[in-house]
Coordinates of C-alpha atoms in Angstrom, one line a residue:
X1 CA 12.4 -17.5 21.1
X2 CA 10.3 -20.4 19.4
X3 CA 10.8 -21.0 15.8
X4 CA 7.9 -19.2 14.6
X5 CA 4.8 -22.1 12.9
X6 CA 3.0 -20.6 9.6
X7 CA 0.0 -18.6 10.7
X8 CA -2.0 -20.7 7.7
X9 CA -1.8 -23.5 5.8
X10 CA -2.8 -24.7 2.6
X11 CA -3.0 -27.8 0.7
X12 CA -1.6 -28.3 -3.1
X13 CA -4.4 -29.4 -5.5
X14 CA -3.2 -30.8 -9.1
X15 CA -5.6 -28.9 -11.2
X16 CA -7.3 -30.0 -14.3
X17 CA -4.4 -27.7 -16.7
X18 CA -1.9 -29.8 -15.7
X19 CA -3.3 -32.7 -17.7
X20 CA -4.1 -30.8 -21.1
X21 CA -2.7 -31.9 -24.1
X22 CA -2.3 -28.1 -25.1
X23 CA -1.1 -24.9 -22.3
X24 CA -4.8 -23.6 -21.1
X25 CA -5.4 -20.0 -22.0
X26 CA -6.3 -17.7 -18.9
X27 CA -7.5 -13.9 -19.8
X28 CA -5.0 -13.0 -16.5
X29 CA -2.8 -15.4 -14.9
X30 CA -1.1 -13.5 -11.4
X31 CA 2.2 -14.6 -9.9
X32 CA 2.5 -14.1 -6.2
X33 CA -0.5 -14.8 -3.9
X34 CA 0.8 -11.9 -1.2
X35 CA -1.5 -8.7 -0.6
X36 CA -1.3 -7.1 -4.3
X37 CA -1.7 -10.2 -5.9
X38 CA -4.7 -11.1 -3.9
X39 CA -6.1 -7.3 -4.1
X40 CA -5.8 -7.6 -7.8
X41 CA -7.3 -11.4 -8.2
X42 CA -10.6 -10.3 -6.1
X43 CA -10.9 -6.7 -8.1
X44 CA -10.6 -9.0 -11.2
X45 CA -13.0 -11.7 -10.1
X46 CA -15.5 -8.7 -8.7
X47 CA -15.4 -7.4 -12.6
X48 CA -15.9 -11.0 -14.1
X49 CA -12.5 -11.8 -15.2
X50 CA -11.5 -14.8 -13.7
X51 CA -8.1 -15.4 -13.4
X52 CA -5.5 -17.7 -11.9
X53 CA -3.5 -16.9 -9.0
X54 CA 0.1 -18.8 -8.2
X55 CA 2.0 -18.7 -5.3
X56 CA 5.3 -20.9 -4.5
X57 CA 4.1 -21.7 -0.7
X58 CA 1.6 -23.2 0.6
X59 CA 1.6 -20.9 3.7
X60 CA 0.4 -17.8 5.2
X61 CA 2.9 -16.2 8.6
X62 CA 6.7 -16.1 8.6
X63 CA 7.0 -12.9 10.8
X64 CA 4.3 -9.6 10.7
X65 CA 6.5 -8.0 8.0
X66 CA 3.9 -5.1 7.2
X67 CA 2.1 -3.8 9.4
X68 CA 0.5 -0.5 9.1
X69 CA -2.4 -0.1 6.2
X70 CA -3.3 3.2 5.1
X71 CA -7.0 4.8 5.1
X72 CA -6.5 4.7 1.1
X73 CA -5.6 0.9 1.1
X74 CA -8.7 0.2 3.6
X75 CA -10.9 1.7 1.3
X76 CA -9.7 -0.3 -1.2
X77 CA -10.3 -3.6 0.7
X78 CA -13.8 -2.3 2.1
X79 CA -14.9 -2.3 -2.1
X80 CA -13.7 -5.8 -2.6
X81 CA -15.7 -6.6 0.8
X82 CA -12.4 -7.5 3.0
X83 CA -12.3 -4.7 5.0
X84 CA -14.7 -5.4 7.7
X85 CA -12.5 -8.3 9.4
X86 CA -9.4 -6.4 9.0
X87 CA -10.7 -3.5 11.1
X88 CA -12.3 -5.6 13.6
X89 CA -9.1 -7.2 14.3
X90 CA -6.2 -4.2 13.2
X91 CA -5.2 -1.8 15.6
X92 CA -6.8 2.0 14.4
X93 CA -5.2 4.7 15.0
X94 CA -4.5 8.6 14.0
X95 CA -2.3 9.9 16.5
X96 CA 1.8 9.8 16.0
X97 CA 4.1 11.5 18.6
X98 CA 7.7 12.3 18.0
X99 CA 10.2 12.6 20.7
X100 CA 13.9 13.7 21.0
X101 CA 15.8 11.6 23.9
X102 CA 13.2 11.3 26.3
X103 CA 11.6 14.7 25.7
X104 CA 8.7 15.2 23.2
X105 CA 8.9 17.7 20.4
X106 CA 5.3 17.5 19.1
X107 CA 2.3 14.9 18.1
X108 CA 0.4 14.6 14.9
X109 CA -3.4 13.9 13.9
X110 CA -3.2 11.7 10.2
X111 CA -7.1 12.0 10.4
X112 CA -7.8 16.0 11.9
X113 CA -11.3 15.9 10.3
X114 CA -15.0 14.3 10.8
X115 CA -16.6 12.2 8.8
X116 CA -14.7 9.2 7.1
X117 CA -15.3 5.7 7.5
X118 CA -12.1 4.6 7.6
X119 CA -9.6 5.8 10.5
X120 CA -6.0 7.1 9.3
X121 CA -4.5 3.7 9.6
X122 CA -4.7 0.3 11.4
X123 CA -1.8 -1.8 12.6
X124 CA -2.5 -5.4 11.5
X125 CA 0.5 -8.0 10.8
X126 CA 0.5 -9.1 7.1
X127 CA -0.5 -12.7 7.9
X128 CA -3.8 -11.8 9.0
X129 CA -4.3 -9.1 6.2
X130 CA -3.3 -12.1 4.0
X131 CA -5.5 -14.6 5.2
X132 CA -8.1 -12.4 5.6
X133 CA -7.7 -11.6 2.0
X134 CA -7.7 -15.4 1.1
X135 CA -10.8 -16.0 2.4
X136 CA -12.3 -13.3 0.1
X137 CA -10.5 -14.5 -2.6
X138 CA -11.8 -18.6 -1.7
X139 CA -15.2 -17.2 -1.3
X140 CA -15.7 -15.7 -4.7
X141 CA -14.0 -18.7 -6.5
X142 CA -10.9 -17.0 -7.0
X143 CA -8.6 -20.0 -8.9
X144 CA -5.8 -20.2 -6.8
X145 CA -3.0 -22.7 -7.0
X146 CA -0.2 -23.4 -4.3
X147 CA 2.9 -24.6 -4.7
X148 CA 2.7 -23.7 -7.9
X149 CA 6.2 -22.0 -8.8
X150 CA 6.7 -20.4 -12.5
X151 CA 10.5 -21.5 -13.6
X152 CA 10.3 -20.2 -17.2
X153 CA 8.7 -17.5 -19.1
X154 CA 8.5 -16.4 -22.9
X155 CA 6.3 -13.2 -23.9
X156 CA 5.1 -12.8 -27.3
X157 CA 2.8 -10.4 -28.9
X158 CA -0.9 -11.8 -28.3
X159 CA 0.4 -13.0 -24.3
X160 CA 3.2 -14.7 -22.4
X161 CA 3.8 -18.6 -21.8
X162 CA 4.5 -20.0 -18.3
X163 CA 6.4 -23.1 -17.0
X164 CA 4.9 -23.8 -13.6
X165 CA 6.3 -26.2 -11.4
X166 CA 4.2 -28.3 -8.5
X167 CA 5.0 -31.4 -6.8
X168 CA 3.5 -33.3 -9.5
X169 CA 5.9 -32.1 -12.1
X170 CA 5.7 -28.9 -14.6
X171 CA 2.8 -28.2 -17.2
X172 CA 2.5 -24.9 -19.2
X173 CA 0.0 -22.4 -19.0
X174 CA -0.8 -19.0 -21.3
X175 CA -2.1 -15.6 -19.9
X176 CA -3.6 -13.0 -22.1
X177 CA -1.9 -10.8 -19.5
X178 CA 0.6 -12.3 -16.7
X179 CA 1.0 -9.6 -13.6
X180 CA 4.2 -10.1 -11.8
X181 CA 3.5 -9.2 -8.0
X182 CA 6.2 -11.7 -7.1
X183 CA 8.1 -9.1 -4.9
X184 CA 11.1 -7.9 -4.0
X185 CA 13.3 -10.7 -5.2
X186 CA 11.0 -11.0 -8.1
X187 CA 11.7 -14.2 -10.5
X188 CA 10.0 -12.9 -13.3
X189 CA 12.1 -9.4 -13.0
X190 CA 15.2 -12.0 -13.1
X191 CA 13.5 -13.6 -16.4
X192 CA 13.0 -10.8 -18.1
X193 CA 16.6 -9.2 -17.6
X194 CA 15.3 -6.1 -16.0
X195 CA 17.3 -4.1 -13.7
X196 CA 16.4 -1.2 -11.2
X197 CA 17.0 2.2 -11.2
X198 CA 17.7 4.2 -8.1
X199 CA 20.1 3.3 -4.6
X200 CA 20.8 0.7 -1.7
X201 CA 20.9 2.3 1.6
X202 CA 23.7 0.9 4.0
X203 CA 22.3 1.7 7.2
X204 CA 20.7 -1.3 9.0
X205 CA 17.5 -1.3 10.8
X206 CA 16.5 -4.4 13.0
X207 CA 12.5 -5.6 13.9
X208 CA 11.5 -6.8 16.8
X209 CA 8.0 -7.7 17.4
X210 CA 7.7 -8.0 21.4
X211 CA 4.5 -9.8 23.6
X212 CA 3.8 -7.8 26.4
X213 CA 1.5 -6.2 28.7
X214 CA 1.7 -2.3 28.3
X215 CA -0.3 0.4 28.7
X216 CA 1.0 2.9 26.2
X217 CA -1.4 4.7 24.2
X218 CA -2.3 3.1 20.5
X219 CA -0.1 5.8 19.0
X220 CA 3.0 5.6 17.0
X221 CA 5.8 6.5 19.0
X222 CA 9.3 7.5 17.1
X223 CA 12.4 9.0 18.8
X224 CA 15.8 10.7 17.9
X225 CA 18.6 10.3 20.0
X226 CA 16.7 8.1 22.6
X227 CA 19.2 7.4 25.4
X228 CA 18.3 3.9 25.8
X229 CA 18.8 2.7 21.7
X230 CA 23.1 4.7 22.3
X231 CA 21.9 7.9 20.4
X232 CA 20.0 6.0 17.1
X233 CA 16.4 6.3 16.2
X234 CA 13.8 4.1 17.4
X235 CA 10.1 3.2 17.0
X236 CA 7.0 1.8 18.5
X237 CA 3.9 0.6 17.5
X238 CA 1.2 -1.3 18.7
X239 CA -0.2 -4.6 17.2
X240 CA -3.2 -6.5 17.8
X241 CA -2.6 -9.3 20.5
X242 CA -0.4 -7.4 23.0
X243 CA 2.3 -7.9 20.2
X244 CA 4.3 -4.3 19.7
X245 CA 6.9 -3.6 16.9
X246 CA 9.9 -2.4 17.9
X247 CA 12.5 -1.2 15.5
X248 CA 16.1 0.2 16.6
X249 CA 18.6 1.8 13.9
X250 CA 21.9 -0.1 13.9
X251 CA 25.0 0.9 12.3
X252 CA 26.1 0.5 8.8
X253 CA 28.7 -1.9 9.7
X254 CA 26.7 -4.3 12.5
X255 CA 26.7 -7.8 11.8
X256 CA 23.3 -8.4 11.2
X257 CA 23.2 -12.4 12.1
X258 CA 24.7 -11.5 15.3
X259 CA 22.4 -8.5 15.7
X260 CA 19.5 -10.5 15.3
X261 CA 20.4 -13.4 18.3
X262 CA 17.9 -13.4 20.9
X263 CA 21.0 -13.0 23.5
X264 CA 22.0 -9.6 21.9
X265 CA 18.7 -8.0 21.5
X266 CA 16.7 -8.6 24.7
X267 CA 19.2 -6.5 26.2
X268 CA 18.2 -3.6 24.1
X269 CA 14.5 -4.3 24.4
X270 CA 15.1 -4.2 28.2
X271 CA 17.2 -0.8 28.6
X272 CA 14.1 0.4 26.3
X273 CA 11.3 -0.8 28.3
X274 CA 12.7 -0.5 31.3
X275 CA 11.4 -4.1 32.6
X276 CA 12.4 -7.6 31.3
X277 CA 8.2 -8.9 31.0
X278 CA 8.0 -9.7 27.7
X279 CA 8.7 -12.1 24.9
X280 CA 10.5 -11.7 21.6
X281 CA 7.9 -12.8 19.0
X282 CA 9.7 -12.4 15.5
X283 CA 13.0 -10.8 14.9
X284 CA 15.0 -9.6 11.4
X285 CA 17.2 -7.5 10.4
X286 CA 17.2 -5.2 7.1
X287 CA 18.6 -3.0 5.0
X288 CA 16.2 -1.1 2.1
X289 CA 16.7 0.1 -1.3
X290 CA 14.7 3.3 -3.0
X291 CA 14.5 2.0 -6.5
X292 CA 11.8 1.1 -9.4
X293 CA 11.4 -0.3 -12.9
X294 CA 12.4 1.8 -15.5
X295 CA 8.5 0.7 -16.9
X296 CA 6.5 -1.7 -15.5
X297 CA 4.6 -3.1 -18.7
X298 CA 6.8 -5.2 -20.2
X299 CA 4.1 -6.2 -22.9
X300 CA 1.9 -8.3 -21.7
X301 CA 4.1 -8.8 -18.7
X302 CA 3.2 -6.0 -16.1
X303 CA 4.6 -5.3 -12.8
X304 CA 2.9 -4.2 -9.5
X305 CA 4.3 -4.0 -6.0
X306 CA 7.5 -4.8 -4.6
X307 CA 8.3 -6.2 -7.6
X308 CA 8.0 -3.2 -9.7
X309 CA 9.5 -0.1 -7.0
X310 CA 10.9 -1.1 -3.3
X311 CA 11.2 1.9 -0.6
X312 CA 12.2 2.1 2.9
X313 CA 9.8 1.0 5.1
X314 CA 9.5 5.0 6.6
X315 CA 6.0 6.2 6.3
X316 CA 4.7 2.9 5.5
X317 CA 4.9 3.5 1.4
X318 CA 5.5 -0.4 0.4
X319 CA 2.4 -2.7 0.6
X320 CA 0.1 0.2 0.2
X321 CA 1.9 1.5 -2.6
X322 CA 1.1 -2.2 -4.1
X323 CA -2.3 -2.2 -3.0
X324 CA -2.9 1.0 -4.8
X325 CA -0.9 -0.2 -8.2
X326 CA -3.7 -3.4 -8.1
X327 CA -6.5 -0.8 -7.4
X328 CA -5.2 1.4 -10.4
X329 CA -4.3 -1.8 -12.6
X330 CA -7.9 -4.0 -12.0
X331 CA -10.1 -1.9 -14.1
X332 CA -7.4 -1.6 -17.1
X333 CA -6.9 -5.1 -17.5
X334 CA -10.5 -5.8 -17.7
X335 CA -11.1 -2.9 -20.2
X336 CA -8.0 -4.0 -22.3
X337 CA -9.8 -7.8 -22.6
X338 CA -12.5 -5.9 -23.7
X339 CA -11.0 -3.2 -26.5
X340 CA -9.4 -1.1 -24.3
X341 CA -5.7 -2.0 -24.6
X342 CA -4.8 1.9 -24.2
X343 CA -5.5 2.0 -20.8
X344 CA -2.4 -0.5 -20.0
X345 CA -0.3 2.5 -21.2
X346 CA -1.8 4.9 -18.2
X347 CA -1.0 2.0 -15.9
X348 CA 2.5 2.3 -16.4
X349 CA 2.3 6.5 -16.4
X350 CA 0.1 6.8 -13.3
X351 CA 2.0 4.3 -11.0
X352 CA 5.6 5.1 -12.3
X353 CA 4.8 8.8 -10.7
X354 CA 3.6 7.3 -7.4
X355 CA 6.7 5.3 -7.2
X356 CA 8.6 8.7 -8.1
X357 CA 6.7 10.4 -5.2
X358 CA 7.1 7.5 -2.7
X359 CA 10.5 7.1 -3.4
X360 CA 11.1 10.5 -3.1
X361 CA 9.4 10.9 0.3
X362 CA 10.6 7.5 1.3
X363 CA 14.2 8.7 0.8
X364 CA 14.2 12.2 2.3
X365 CA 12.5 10.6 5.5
X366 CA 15.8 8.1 5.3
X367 CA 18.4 10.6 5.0
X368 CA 16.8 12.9 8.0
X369 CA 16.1 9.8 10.2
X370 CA 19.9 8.3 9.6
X371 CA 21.9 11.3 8.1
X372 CA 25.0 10.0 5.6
X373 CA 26.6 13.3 5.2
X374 CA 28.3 16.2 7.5
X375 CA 25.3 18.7 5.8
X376 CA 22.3 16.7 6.2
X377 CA 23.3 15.9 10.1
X378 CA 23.8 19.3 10.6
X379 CA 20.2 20.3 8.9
X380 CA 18.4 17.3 10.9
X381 CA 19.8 18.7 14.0
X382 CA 19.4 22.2 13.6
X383 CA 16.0 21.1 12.7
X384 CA 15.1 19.5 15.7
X385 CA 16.7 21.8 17.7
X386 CA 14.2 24.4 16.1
X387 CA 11.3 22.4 16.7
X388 CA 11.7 22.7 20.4
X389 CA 11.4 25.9 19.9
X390 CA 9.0 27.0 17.5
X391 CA 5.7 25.6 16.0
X392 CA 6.9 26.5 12.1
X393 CA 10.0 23.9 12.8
X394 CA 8.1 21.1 13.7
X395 CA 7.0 21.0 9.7
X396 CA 11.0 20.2 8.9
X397 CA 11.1 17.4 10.9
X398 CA 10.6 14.1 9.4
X399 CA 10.3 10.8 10.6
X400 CA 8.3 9.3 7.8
X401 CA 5.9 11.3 6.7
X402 CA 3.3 8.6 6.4
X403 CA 1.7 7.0 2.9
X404 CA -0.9 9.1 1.4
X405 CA -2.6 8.3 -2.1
X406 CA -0.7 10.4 -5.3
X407 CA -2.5 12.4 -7.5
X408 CA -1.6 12.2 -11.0
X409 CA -1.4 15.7 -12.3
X410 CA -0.1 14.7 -15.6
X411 CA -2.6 11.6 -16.3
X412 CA -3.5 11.3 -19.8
X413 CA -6.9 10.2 -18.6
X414 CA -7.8 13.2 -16.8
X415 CA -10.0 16.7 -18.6
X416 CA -8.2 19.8 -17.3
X417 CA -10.2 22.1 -15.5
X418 CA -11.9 24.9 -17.9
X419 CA -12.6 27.6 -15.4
X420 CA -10.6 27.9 -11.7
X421 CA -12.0 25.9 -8.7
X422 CA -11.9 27.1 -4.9
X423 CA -11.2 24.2 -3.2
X424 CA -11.8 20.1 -4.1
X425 CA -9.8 17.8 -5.6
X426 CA -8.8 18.2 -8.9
X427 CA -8.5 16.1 -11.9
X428 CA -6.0 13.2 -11.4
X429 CA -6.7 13.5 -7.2
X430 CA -8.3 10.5 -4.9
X431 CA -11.5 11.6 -4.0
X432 CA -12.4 12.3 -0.1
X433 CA -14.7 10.1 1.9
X434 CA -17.4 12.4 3.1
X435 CA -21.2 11.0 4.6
X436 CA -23.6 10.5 2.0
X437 CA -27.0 10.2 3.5
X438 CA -27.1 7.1 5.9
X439 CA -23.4 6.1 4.9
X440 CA -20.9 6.9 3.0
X441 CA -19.8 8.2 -0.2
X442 CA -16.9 5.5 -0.4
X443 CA -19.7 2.9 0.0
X444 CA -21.8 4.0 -2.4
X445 CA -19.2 3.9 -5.1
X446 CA -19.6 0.9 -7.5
X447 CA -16.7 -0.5 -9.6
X448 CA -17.0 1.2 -12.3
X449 CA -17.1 5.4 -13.5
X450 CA -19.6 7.6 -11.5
X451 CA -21.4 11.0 -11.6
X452 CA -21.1 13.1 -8.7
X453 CA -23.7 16.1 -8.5
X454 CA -25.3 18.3 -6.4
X455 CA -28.7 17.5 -7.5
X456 CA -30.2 21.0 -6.2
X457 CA -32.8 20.8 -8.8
X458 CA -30.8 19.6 -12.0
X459 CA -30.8 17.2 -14.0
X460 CA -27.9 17.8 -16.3
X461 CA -25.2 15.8 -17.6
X462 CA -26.7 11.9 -17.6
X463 CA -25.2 9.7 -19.3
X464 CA -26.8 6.3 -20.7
X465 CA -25.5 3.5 -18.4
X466 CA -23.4 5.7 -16.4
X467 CA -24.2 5.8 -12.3
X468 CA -25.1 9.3 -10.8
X469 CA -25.0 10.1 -7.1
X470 CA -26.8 12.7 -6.2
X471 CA -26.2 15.3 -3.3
X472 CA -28.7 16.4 -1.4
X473 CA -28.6 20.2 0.2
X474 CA -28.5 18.2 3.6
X475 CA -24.8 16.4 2.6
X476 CA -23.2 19.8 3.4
X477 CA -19.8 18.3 4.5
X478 CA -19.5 16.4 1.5
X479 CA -20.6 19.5 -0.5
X480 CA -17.9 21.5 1.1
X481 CA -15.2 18.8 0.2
X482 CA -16.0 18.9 -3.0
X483 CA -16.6 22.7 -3.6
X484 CA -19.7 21.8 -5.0
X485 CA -21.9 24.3 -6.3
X486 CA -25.6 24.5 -7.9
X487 CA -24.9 23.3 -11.7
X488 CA -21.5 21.4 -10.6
X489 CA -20.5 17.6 -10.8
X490 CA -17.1 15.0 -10.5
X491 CA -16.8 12.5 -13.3
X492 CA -15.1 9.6 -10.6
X493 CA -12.7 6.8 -11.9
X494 CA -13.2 3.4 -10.9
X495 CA -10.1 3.6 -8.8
X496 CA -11.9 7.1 -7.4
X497 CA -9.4 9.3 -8.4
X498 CA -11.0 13.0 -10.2
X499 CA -11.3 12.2 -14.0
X500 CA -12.9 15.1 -14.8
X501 CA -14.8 18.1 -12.9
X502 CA -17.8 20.8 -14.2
X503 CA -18.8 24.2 -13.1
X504 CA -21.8 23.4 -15.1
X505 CA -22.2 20.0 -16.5
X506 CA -23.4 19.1 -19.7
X507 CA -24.0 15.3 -20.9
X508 CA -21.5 16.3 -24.1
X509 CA -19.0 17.4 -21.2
X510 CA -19.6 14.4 -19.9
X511 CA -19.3 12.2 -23.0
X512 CA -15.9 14.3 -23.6
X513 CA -14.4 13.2 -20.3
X514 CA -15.7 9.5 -20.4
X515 CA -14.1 8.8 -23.6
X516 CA -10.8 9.8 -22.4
X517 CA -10.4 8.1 -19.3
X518 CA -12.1 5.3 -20.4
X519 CA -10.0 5.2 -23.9
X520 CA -13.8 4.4 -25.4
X521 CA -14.3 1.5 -22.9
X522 CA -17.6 1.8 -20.5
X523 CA -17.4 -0.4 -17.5

């Protein structure tokens, strides 16, 4: 196996801050230029707030790392205008299949239903999704500086004050706000003294991405028990450019240098495959921790990402997590530069339960898929054993139950529901995609608050400066996704989650729910 060259890149560029007499002020200054940090630099620059954006490399590609990006995340992408490339070159797919030895106990549809624009999920190593998110970010002006590394870091009330590094010495540099998406090994966590809450798992998994030639189905594949992996889980996925990910459970106690030598694991890739036609592409071995911030605003320090809450890698919770902490972070930080500093607060409420529920998830997947006590072996297997058998049993087993958006029932920012709804999302919820017209409803969603209605021949609830989509009787799967009825509407956050919902809207409803999600603030 070759030593693996950087998929991109970049050159270092002294920058005009680096020569000021006095640290240059930036409304948002963003440590770590991998895909939060870069979803949260374009959602900035999309809103007008330029920031600046510093990464310690200068390069793009060491290994595929993450790999599968949720419908949620690609909805994301497709409002910063990035998601067009990445589907053109990902891998989509909806279909998963889960097998026991060599026999296969049931498959799964992530996406059962008409009428989205985005598929389920696309496989797509993180070096393209990077650089495909670079060129965004380069296109808009996006101020980003490589081989810039911040060594120091002191937080006061009215911002925090940077010591950046570069090959042509330090300078320092203030941020109104400075957003740590620095990851796992975060610096600025390691500055600030903060610790993590939650556990390290021992087990061991190890990666393989594999060139070949195949003619499997674009499907995720998982088994238990395979008879070719000595009784331990395995998995298979599909990449773009005949590349597949492989990954095999080791044991707690495997030398992982020694696991990951080309000599030991081609052997195992062969007794898998059956045939020795391929190539190893990228190998690493891991172990994963379920753990998060206690808080992740730190004054004006905030956290987002892998820095802020790490998961296993089961059900692919990590970088869309992050994706989804920028998407819920961007329109707060441009409303607290603007007067609404109360939002920052529902930052750290809203994502600190999604990192409770992906954790959660993340961890009951881990102790089903490699089971550390006598009880929970004997639960996974009954469990499978009862899958076999009946369809009711397939629901217990769990191989990752794959990333889905959270919905923050206790959001401060959401108006409870005054009367009972059958059906649609309720305050707090991601909206569905549904078609709209010609398109979409996701693509007719701006950047900032929205009113849904059903027009059906009223005109109530407008709101001066505030966007209204209207339904028309002909959008009837949209109408039925969002119980919509004559008289009804969806006040629909920036980040297009539920803020509010009317049986019968009224502009003073309206006015009611704007002002508390937008803590006054109209953007």
């Amino acid at each position: 196996m070759k030593a693996a060259e950087p998929f991109a890149r970049f050159a270092y560029q002294r920058h005009a801050d680096q020569t000021r007499a006095s640290p240059a002020t930036h409304p948002v200054v963003i440590i770590g230029a991998g895909p939060v940090g870069l979803t949260l630099a374009i959602d900035l620059k999309l809103r007008g707030i330029d920031c600046v954006l510093l990464d310690d490399q200068d390069r793009i590609g060491e290994g595929s790392r993450a790999i599968c990006f949720a419908k949620r995340t690609l909805e994301i992408w497709d409002r910063l205008g990035c998601a067009a490339p990445m589907l053109e070159k990902g891998i989509c797919w909806n279909i998963g299949k889960v097998f026991q030895h060599e026999e296969l106990l049931y498959g799964f549809d992530l996406l059962p239903e008409p009428g989205h624009k985005m598929p389920a999920f696309i496989n797509l190593q993180q070096y393209y999704a990077e650089k495909f998110l670079v060129d965004r970010a380069q296109a808009l002006g996006v101020d980003l500086r490589w081989l810039n590394r911040v060594m120091g870091l002191h937080s006061g009330e009215q911002g925090a004050r940077i010591t950046v590094e570069t090959p042509d010495g330090p300078y320092l540099l203030d941020g109104r706000f400075v957003i740590a998406c620095d990851g796992a090994r975060s610096p600025i966590r390691t500055m600030l003294g903060l610790e993590f809450m939650g556990e390290q798992f021992e087990d061991q998994f190890l990666i393989a991405d594999v060139r070949m030639t195949a003619d499997f189905p674009v499907e995720r594949w998982f088994w238990f028990d395979p008879p070719f992996h000595g009784g331990q889980s395995c998995l298979l996925h599909k990449q773009p450019n005949d590349i597949w990910r492989i990954d095999l459970q080791l044991s707690p106690d495997a030398d992982a240098e020694y696991e990951k030598r080309p000599e030991v694991v081609r052997p195992r890739i062969e007794r898998m495959l059956g045939h020795r036609d391929f190539e190893l592409e990228w190998i690493s071995v891991y172990r994963f921790q379920c753990r998060r911030l206690q808080s992740f605003v730190h004054g004006p320090v905030i956290f987002a990402g892998d820095a802020a809450h790490q998961v296993s890698p089961f059900g692919a919770r990590g970088a869309n997590s992050g994706v989804q902490d920028a998407d819920n972070l961007g329109w707060k930080l441009a409303a607290a530069l603007q007067g609404g500093a109360g939002l920052i607060a529902s930052y750290d409420q809203e994502r600190s339960a999604a990192a409770d529920e992906n954790i959660l998830n993340s961890t009951r997947a881990t102790d089903f898929i490699a089971p550390r006590r006598r009880a929970e072996l004997r639960f996974r297997n009954a469990a499978l054993a009862l899958a076999r058998q009946t369809a009711f049993g397939k629901r217990f087993v769990n191989s990752g139950r794959l990333s889905t958006p959270t919905t923050y029932q206790n959001s401060p920012l959401s108006t409870p529901d005054e009367a009972p709804w059958a059906g649609g999302p309720p305050p707090g919820a991601p909206i569905p995609d549904a078609p709209l017209g010609e398109g979409y409803l996701s693509e007719k969603l701006g950047h900032g608050f929205t009113l849904l209605r059903w027009r059906n021949g009223s005109n109530a609830g407008g709101v001066d400066g505030l966007p209204i989509i209207d339904a028309q009787d002909s959008d009837r799967m949209l109408i039925e996704r969002f119980a919509l009825a004559p008289g009804a509407a969806y006040l629909i956050r920036p980040d297009r989650h539920v803020a509010a919902r009317f049986r019968d809207v009224t502009r003073a409803a309206v006015e009611a729910a704007l002002n508390k999600a937008s803590a006054g603030w109209r953007g």
